[in-house]
């Protein structure tokens, strides 16, 4: 038997998938039955999942247009790298 | 495709002058989503390239170079968040009864009943467009909320680490995270429902 407080603490200390399966299971059962804290903790879990999906998306998908380097920045970086290579004796 | 960069690096991959072309956008997005500021993100990426170039001898050549560069960038990003956190007041002065209330502290019971999400979260997370809204809403958070949410939920740093680095108490961290979640949820509901109703 878990109490709302234990669920709150478990979610505050870990992201839900980092918990051992038996704690996660107990927590999920509590959340699905609890009228007091269920909605609240479902929301916490949803946002943890959203963050995890985002990290997955970041590793597998190309950056969208608004997240690409501007041509200026690109040139500046390229110049900096060339300069560093020439002066650093690499 | 990004997956192409997970193979064992070829001599061209190791040449720093190809890095901007191969990894520039990828690293820039990584930095921009976490730092919100384009100039700061560009600086962090440039520093990463230069640091990588200096340390290339120490790079384990059996591993993908992108993961290695991302590791360097992550340090730079966390460092910048920490420095930026000194500028804004991380301590919370507003009263939040919900999280500091006795009911929550002792029993984990939120004071106000939270409404269920207005859309199906599993369905939403499967959609690629959802990520666009997620990054947009994340960027819309104010600096303090964004910094804490990024460190905790995206980077998965421990609460001890965040409390120490941003010099806040565990209770304050909880309050800030709570507020960040509320704002994100409201923003996502607004945007995602609008999108779904347009279809």
mmCIF file of C-alpha atoms in Angstrom:
data_model
loop_
_atom_site.group_PDB
_atom_site.id
_atom_site.type_symbol
_atom_site.label_atom_id
_atom_site.label_comp_id
_atom_site.label_asym_id
_atom_site.label_seq_id
_atom_site.Cartn_x
_atom_site.Cartn_y
_atom_site.Cartn_z
ATOM 1 C CA UNK A 1 0.000 0.000 0.000
ATOM 2 C CA UNK A 2 1.380 3.374 -1.032
ATOM 3 C CA UNK A 3 0.379 6.831 0.115
ATOM 4 C CA UNK A 4 0.145 9.981 -1.997
ATOM 5 C CA UNK A 5 3.179 11.329 -0.218
ATOM 6 C CA UNK A 6 5.315 8.344 -1.188
ATOM 7 C CA UNK A 7 4.286 8.726 -4.817
ATOM 8 C CA UNK A 8 5.115 12.431 -4.694
ATOM 9 C CA UNK A 9 8.504 11.687 -3.205
ATOM 10 C CA UNK A 10 9.303 8.883 -5.668
ATOM 11 C CA UNK A 11 8.477 11.186 -8.595
ATOM 12 C CA UNK A 12 10.406 14.080 -7.127
ATOM 13 C CA UNK A 13 13.556 12.039 -6.674
ATOM 14 C CA UNK A 14 13.474 10.017 -9.872
ATOM 15 C CA UNK A 15 11.926 10.130 -13.266
ATOM 16 C CA UNK A 16 9.305 7.396 -13.230
ATOM 17 C CA UNK A 17 11.119 5.018 -15.579
ATOM 18 C CA UNK A 18 14.222 5.137 -13.400
ATOM 19 C CA UNK A 19 12.393 3.530 -10.493
ATOM 20 C CA UNK A 20 12.724 -0.220 -9.913
ATOM 21 C CA UNK A 21 9.804 -2.096 -11.508
ATOM 22 C CA UNK A 22 8.114 -3.020 -8.242
ATOM 23 C CA UNK A 23 8.061 0.607 -7.068
ATOM 24 C CA UNK A 24 6.883 1.799 -10.442
ATOM 25 C CA UNK A 25 4.159 -0.789 -10.454
ATOM 26 C CA UNK A 26 2.941 0.156 -6.963
ATOM 27 C CA UNK A 27 3.060 3.812 -7.948
ATOM 28 C CA UNK A 28 1.077 3.268 -11.123
ATOM 29 C CA UNK A 29 -1.577 1.296 -9.302
ATOM 30 C CA UNK A 30 -1.889 4.075 -6.744
ATOM 31 C CA UNK A 31 -2.127 6.765 -9.405
ATOM 32 C CA UNK A 32 -4.745 4.955 -11.429
ATOM 33 C CA UNK A 33 -6.958 4.454 -8.373
ATOM 34 C CA UNK A 34 -6.358 7.601 -6.359
ATOM 35 C CA UNK A 35 -8.896 10.386 -6.685
ATOM 36 C CA UNK A 36 -6.862 12.747 -4.576
ATOM 37 C CA UNK A 37 -3.480 12.824 -6.281
ATOM 38 C CA UNK A 38 -4.085 10.738 -9.423
ATOM 39 C CA UNK A 39 -4.619 13.559 -11.914
ATOM 40 C CA UNK A 40 -1.773 15.559 -10.502
ATOM 41 C CA UNK A 41 0.757 12.742 -10.720
ATOM 42 C CA UNK A 42 -0.450 11.609 -14.121
ATOM 43 C CA UNK A 43 0.460 15.084 -15.272
ATOM 44 C CA UNK A 44 3.937 14.849 -13.761
ATOM 45 C CA UNK A 45 4.443 11.512 -15.520
ATOM 46 C CA UNK A 46 3.173 12.896 -18.808
ATOM 47 C CA UNK A 47 5.680 15.748 -18.737
ATOM 48 C CA UNK A 48 8.495 13.366 -17.821
ATOM 49 C CA UNK A 49 7.497 11.237 -20.808
ATOM 50 C CA UNK A 50 7.326 14.310 -23.021
ATOM 51 C CA UNK A 51 10.873 15.243 -22.022
ATOM 52 C CA UNK A 52 12.029 11.693 -22.749
ATOM 53 C CA UNK A 53 10.316 11.694 -26.158
ATOM 54 C CA UNK A 54 11.939 14.987 -26.895
ATOM 55 C CA UNK A 55 15.429 13.595 -26.192
ATOM 56 C CA UNK A 56 14.655 10.649 -28.485
ATOM 57 C CA UNK A 57 13.424 12.984 -31.187
ATOM 58 C CA UNK A 58 16.563 15.070 -30.813
ATOM 59 C CA UNK A 59 18.838 12.069 -31.392
ATOM 60 C CA UNK A 60 16.952 10.655 -34.340
ATOM 61 C CA UNK A 61 15.461 13.527 -36.308
ATOM 62 C CA UNK A 62 17.058 16.353 -38.208
ATOM 63 C CA UNK A 63 16.719 19.793 -36.589
ATOM 64 C CA UNK A 64 13.728 21.836 -37.727
ATOM 65 C CA UNK A 65 14.380 25.023 -39.657
ATOM 66 C CA UNK A 66 14.188 27.354 -36.661
ATOM 67 C CA UNK A 67 16.853 25.326 -34.883
ATOM 68 C CA UNK A 68 19.495 25.544 -37.586
ATOM 69 C CA UNK A 69 22.583 27.718 -37.540
ATOM 70 C CA UNK A 70 22.410 30.934 -39.506
ATOM 71 C CA UNK A 71 24.859 31.202 -42.437
ATOM 72 C CA UNK A 72 26.698 33.939 -40.533
ATOM 73 C CA UNK A 73 27.192 31.824 -37.452
ATOM 74 C CA UNK A 74 28.251 28.910 -39.607
ATOM 75 C CA UNK A 75 30.938 30.991 -41.335
ATOM 76 C CA UNK A 76 32.114 32.440 -38.070
ATOM 77 C CA UNK A 77 32.580 28.983 -36.581
ATOM 78 C CA UNK A 78 34.315 27.668 -39.643
ATOM 79 C CA UNK A 79 36.722 30.635 -39.545
ATOM 80 C CA UNK A 80 37.367 30.135 -35.846
ATOM 81 C CA UNK A 81 38.175 26.479 -36.417
ATOM 82 C CA UNK A 82 40.511 27.219 -39.320
ATOM 83 C CA UNK A 83 42.231 29.966 -37.362
ATOM 84 C CA UNK A 84 42.678 27.686 -34.359
ATOM 85 C CA UNK A 85 44.059 24.944 -36.558
ATOM 86 C CA UNK A 86 46.578 27.245 -38.206
ATOM 87 C CA UNK A 87 47.759 28.889 -35.009
ATOM 88 C CA UNK A 88 47.600 25.746 -32.897
ATOM 89 C CA UNK A 89 50.001 23.895 -35.173
ATOM 90 C CA UNK A 90 47.542 21.062 -35.645
ATOM 91 C CA UNK B 1 20.424 11.439 -41.475
ATOM 92 C CA UNK B 2 21.606 11.713 -37.932
ATOM 93 C CA UNK B 3 21.927 7.953 -37.582
ATOM 94 C CA UNK B 4 24.755 8.082 -40.102
ATOM 95 C CA UNK B 5 26.830 9.780 -37.462
ATOM 96 C CA UNK B 6 26.691 6.929 -35.025
ATOM 97 C CA UNK B 7 29.143 4.757 -36.950
ATOM 98 C CA UNK B 8 32.845 4.463 -36.245
ATOM 99 C CA UNK B 9 34.425 7.720 -37.384
ATOM 100 C CA UNK B 10 36.341 7.918 -40.665
ATOM 101 C CA UNK B 11 39.366 10.253 -41.069
ATOM 102 C CA UNK B 12 37.032 12.884 -42.597
ATOM 103 C CA UNK B 13 34.793 12.739 -39.525
ATOM 104 C CA UNK B 14 37.812 13.439 -37.368
ATOM 105 C CA UNK B 15 38.782 16.519 -39.371
ATOM 106 C CA UNK B 16 37.486 19.491 -37.343
ATOM 107 C CA UNK B 17 36.907 21.559 -40.466
ATOM 108 C CA UNK B 18 34.054 19.206 -41.379
ATOM 109 C CA UNK B 19 32.376 19.505 -38.000
ATOM 110 C CA UNK B 20 30.368 22.656 -38.662
ATOM 111 C CA UNK B 21 28.877 21.059 -41.758
ATOM 112 C CA UNK B 22 28.267 17.652 -40.163
ATOM 113 C CA UNK B 23 27.250 18.489 -36.622
ATOM 114 C CA UNK B 24 26.670 22.251 -36.478
ATOM 115 C CA UNK B 25 22.871 22.195 -36.720
ATOM 116 C CA UNK B 26 22.514 19.203 -34.447
ATOM 117 C CA UNK B 27 24.640 20.725 -31.695
ATOM 118 C CA UNK B 28 23.039 24.123 -32.167
ATOM 119 C CA UNK B 29 19.557 22.724 -31.564
ATOM 120 C CA UNK B 30 20.828 20.879 -28.510
ATOM 121 C CA UNK B 31 22.197 24.126 -27.100
ATOM 122 C CA UNK B 32 19.322 26.380 -28.194
ATOM 123 C CA UNK B 33 16.574 24.258 -26.648
ATOM 124 C CA UNK B 34 18.451 24.249 -23.345
ATOM 125 C CA UNK B 35 19.693 27.831 -23.312
ATOM 126 C CA UNK B 36 16.864 29.589 -25.195
ATOM 127 C CA UNK B 37 19.233 32.290 -26.400
ATOM 128 C CA UNK B 38 20.615 32.037 -29.954
ATOM 129 C CA UNK B 39 23.819 33.962 -29.272
ATOM 130 C CA UNK B 40 24.581 31.921 -26.160
ATOM 131 C CA UNK B 41 23.853 28.691 -28.040
ATOM 132 C CA UNK B 42 26.152 29.702 -30.920
ATOM 133 C CA UNK B 43 28.930 30.539 -28.474
ATOM 134 C CA UNK B 44 28.522 27.229 -26.674
ATOM 135 C CA UNK B 45 28.713 25.309 -29.956
ATOM 136 C CA UNK B 46 31.779 27.216 -31.110
ATOM 137 C CA UNK B 47 33.523 26.627 -27.785
ATOM 138 C CA UNK B 48 32.674 22.946 -28.113
ATOM 139 C CA UNK B 49 34.260 22.707 -31.542
ATOM 140 C CA UNK B 50 37.406 24.453 -30.358
ATOM 141 C CA UNK B 51 37.621 22.343 -27.206
ATOM 142 C CA UNK B 52 37.070 19.219 -29.299
ATOM 143 C CA UNK B 53 39.817 20.222 -31.705
ATOM 144 C CA UNK B 54 42.262 20.669 -28.846
ATOM 145 C CA UNK B 55 41.341 17.385 -27.225
ATOM 146 C CA UNK B 56 41.060 15.289 -30.377
ATOM 147 C CA UNK B 57 44.072 13.198 -29.316
ATOM 148 C CA UNK B 58 42.152 11.995 -26.304
ATOM 149 C CA UNK B 59 39.111 10.971 -28.346
ATOM 150 C CA UNK B 60 38.436 7.238 -28.422
ATOM 151 C CA UNK B 61 38.321 6.596 -32.163
ATOM 152 C CA UNK B 62 35.986 3.609 -31.877
ATOM 153 C CA UNK B 63 33.136 5.815 -30.713
ATOM 154 C CA UNK B 64 30.892 8.124 -32.745
ATOM 155 C CA UNK B 65 32.272 11.647 -32.831
ATOM 156 C CA UNK B 66 28.872 13.293 -32.524
ATOM 157 C CA UNK B 67 28.221 11.699 -29.133
ATOM 158 C CA UNK B 68 31.622 12.876 -27.979
ATOM 159 C CA UNK B 69 31.028 16.454 -29.125
ATOM 160 C CA UNK B 70 27.557 16.395 -27.542
ATOM 161 C CA UNK B 71 29.169 15.335 -24.266
ATOM 162 C CA UNK B 72 31.485 18.347 -24.373
ATOM 163 C CA UNK B 73 28.597 20.636 -25.289
ATOM 164 C CA UNK B 74 26.535 19.330 -22.405
ATOM 165 C CA UNK B 75 29.189 20.472 -19.950
ATOM 166 C CA UNK B 76 29.299 23.896 -21.573
ATOM 167 C CA UNK B 77 25.517 24.189 -21.488
ATOM 168 C CA UNK B 78 25.186 23.207 -17.831
ATOM 169 C CA UNK B 79 27.962 25.647 -17.016
ATOM 170 C CA UNK B 80 26.147 28.462 -18.795
ATOM 171 C CA UNK B 81 22.866 27.669 -17.087
ATOM 172 C CA UNK B 82 24.683 27.795 -13.771
ATOM 173 C CA UNK B 83 26.266 31.159 -14.543
ATOM 174 C CA UNK B 84 22.969 32.547 -15.873
ATOM 175 C CA UNK B 85 21.232 31.320 -12.727
ATOM 176 C CA UNK B 86 23.315 33.786 -10.728
ATOM 177 C CA UNK B 87 21.753 36.622 -12.695
ATOM 178 C CA UNK B 88 18.143 35.768 -12.139
ATOM 179 C CA UNK B 89 16.720 35.226 -8.732
ATOM 180 C CA UNK B 90 16.153 31.514 -8.420
ATOM 181 C CA UNK B 91 14.646 31.805 -5.000
ATOM 182 C CA UNK B 92 10.921 31.946 -5.065
ATOM 183 C CA UNK B 93 9.268 34.800 -3.233
ATOM 184 C CA UNK B 94 5.685 34.247 -4.293
ATOM 185 C CA UNK B 95 3.436 32.248 -2.074
ATOM 186 C CA UNK B 96 2.383 28.949 -3.510
ATOM 187 C CA UNK B 97 -0.082 27.346 -1.216
ATOM 188 C CA UNK B 98 -0.383 24.249 -3.320
ATOM 189 C CA UNK B 99 3.143 22.991 -2.940
ATOM 190 C CA UNK B 100 4.124 24.500 0.366
ATOM 191 C CA UNK B 101 0.805 23.728 1.994
ATOM 192 C CA UNK B 102 0.655 21.319 4.888
ATOM 193 C CA UNK B 103 -1.479 18.862 2.938
ATOM 194 C CA UNK B 104 1.187 18.479 0.288
ATOM 195 C CA UNK B 105 4.153 18.457 2.610
ATOM 196 C CA UNK B 106 2.815 15.843 4.958
ATOM 197 C CA UNK B 107 0.472 13.811 2.819
ATOM 198 C CA UNK B 108 1.474 14.547 -0.782
ATOM 199 C CA UNK B 109 -2.026 15.806 -1.494
ATOM 200 C CA UNK B 110 -2.259 18.810 -3.825
ATOM 201 C CA UNK B 111 -4.551 21.494 -2.393
ATOM 202 C CA UNK B 112 -6.495 22.093 -5.540
ATOM 203 C CA UNK B 113 -7.821 19.210 -7.554
ATOM 204 C CA UNK B 114 -5.855 19.025 -10.787
ATOM 205 C CA UNK B 115 -7.994 18.610 -13.861
ATOM 206 C CA UNK B 116 -7.219 15.680 -16.181
ATOM 207 C CA UNK B 117 -5.339 16.496 -19.386
ATOM 208 C CA UNK B 118 -7.618 17.668 -22.167
ATOM 209 C CA UNK B 119 -5.960 15.485 -24.795
ATOM 210 C CA UNK B 120 -4.713 11.925 -24.989
ATOM 211 C CA UNK B 121 -1.065 12.096 -23.896
ATOM 212 C CA UNK B 122 -0.031 8.790 -25.478
ATOM 213 C CA UNK B 123 -1.465 9.751 -28.832
ATOM 214 C CA UNK B 124 0.174 13.187 -28.633
ATOM 215 C CA UNK B 125 3.615 11.807 -27.810
ATOM 216 C CA UNK B 126 3.539 9.617 -30.883
ATOM 217 C CA UNK B 127 3.154 12.616 -33.170
ATOM 218 C CA UNK B 128 6.237 14.321 -34.453
ATOM 219 C CA UNK B 129 4.518 17.721 -34.506
ATOM 220 C CA UNK B 130 3.968 17.465 -30.808
ATOM 221 C CA UNK B 131 7.683 17.968 -30.295
ATOM 222 C CA UNK B 132 7.495 21.306 -32.092
ATOM 223 C CA UNK B 133 4.912 22.464 -29.574
ATOM 224 C CA UNK B 134 6.909 21.015 -26.733
ATOM 225 C CA UNK B 135 10.047 22.974 -27.690
ATOM 226 C CA UNK B 136 7.972 26.093 -28.315
ATOM 227 C CA UNK B 137 6.350 25.877 -24.894
ATOM 228 C CA UNK B 138 9.674 25.117 -23.260
ATOM 229 C CA UNK B 139 11.152 28.235 -24.852
ATOM 230 C CA UNK B 140 8.168 30.207 -23.582
ATOM 231 C CA UNK B 141 8.955 29.456 -19.944
ATOM 232 C CA UNK B 142 10.788 32.167 -18.105
ATOM 233 C CA UNK B 143 14.504 31.600 -17.565
ATOM 234 C CA UNK B 144 14.272 30.276 -14.066
ATOM 235 C CA UNK B 145 11.578 27.716 -14.802
ATOM 236 C CA UNK B 146 13.253 26.714 -18.038
ATOM 237 C CA UNK B 147 16.656 26.185 -16.411
ATOM 238 C CA UNK B 148 15.285 23.974 -13.669
ATOM 239 C CA UNK B 149 13.022 21.946 -15.948
ATOM 240 C CA UNK B 150 15.807 21.368 -18.484
ATOM 241 C CA UNK B 151 18.302 20.250 -15.864
ATOM 242 C CA UNK B 152 15.856 18.003 -14.087
ATOM 243 C CA UNK B 153 13.699 16.445 -16.769
ATOM 244 C CA UNK B 154 15.761 16.676 -19.937
ATOM 245 C CA UNK B 155 19.278 16.259 -18.593
ATOM 246 C CA UNK B 156 18.099 14.057 -15.723
ATOM 247 C CA UNK B 157 20.378 15.716 -13.179
ATOM 248 C CA UNK B 158 19.757 14.739 -9.574
ATOM 249 C CA UNK B 159 17.916 17.077 -7.254
ATOM 250 C CA UNK B 160 21.070 17.346 -5.100
ATOM 251 C CA UNK B 161 23.104 18.475 -8.106
ATOM 252 C CA UNK B 162 20.576 21.133 -9.104
ATOM 253 C CA UNK B 163 20.132 22.428 -5.569
ATOM 254 C CA UNK B 164 23.887 22.715 -5.168
ATOM 255 C CA UNK B 165 24.622 24.257 -8.568
ATOM 256 C CA UNK B 166 21.796 26.786 -8.486
ATOM 257 C CA UNK B 167 22.038 27.287 -4.700
ATOM 258 C CA UNK B 168 18.393 26.611 -3.954
ATOM 259 C CA UNK B 169 16.700 24.553 -1.294
ATOM 260 C CA UNK B 170 15.022 21.272 -2.163
ATOM 261 C CA UNK B 171 11.680 22.785 -1.292
ATOM 262 C CA UNK B 172 12.203 25.681 -3.684
ATOM 263 C CA UNK B 173 13.299 23.327 -6.415
ATOM 264 C CA UNK B 174 10.048 21.483 -5.981
ATOM 265 C CA UNK B 175 8.031 24.672 -6.171
ATOM 266 C CA UNK B 176 9.840 25.875 -9.304
ATOM 267 C CA UNK B 177 9.480 22.499 -11.014
ATOM 268 C CA UNK B 178 5.823 22.460 -10.128
ATOM 269 C CA UNK B 179 5.274 25.870 -11.656
ATOM 270 C CA UNK B 180 7.229 24.934 -14.768
ATOM 271 C CA UNK B 181 5.022 21.872 -15.213
ATOM 272 C CA UNK B 182 1.837 23.892 -14.783
ATOM 273 C CA UNK B 183 2.922 26.428 -17.398
ATOM 274 C CA UNK B 184 4.036 23.730 -19.822
ATOM 275 C CA UNK B 185 0.815 21.850 -19.416
ATOM 276 C CA UNK B 186 -1.278 24.966 -20.037
ATOM 277 C CA UNK B 187 0.773 25.903 -23.082
ATOM 278 C CA UNK B 188 0.642 22.399 -24.541
ATOM 279 C CA UNK B 189 -3.089 22.120 -23.991
ATOM 280 C CA UNK B 190 -3.706 25.434 -25.657
ATOM 281 C CA UNK B 191 -1.542 24.722 -28.691
ATOM 282 C CA UNK B 192 -2.247 21.048 -29.162
ATOM 283 C CA UNK B 193 -6.001 21.397 -28.814
ATOM 284 C CA UNK B 194 -6.016 24.294 -31.261
ATOM 285 C CA UNK B 195 -4.095 22.181 -33.728
ATOM 286 C CA UNK B 196 -6.376 19.179 -33.281
ATOM 287 C CA UNK B 197 -9.483 21.303 -33.750
ATOM 288 C CA UNK B 198 -8.079 22.725 -36.983
ATOM 289 C CA UNK B 199 -7.712 19.282 -38.512
#
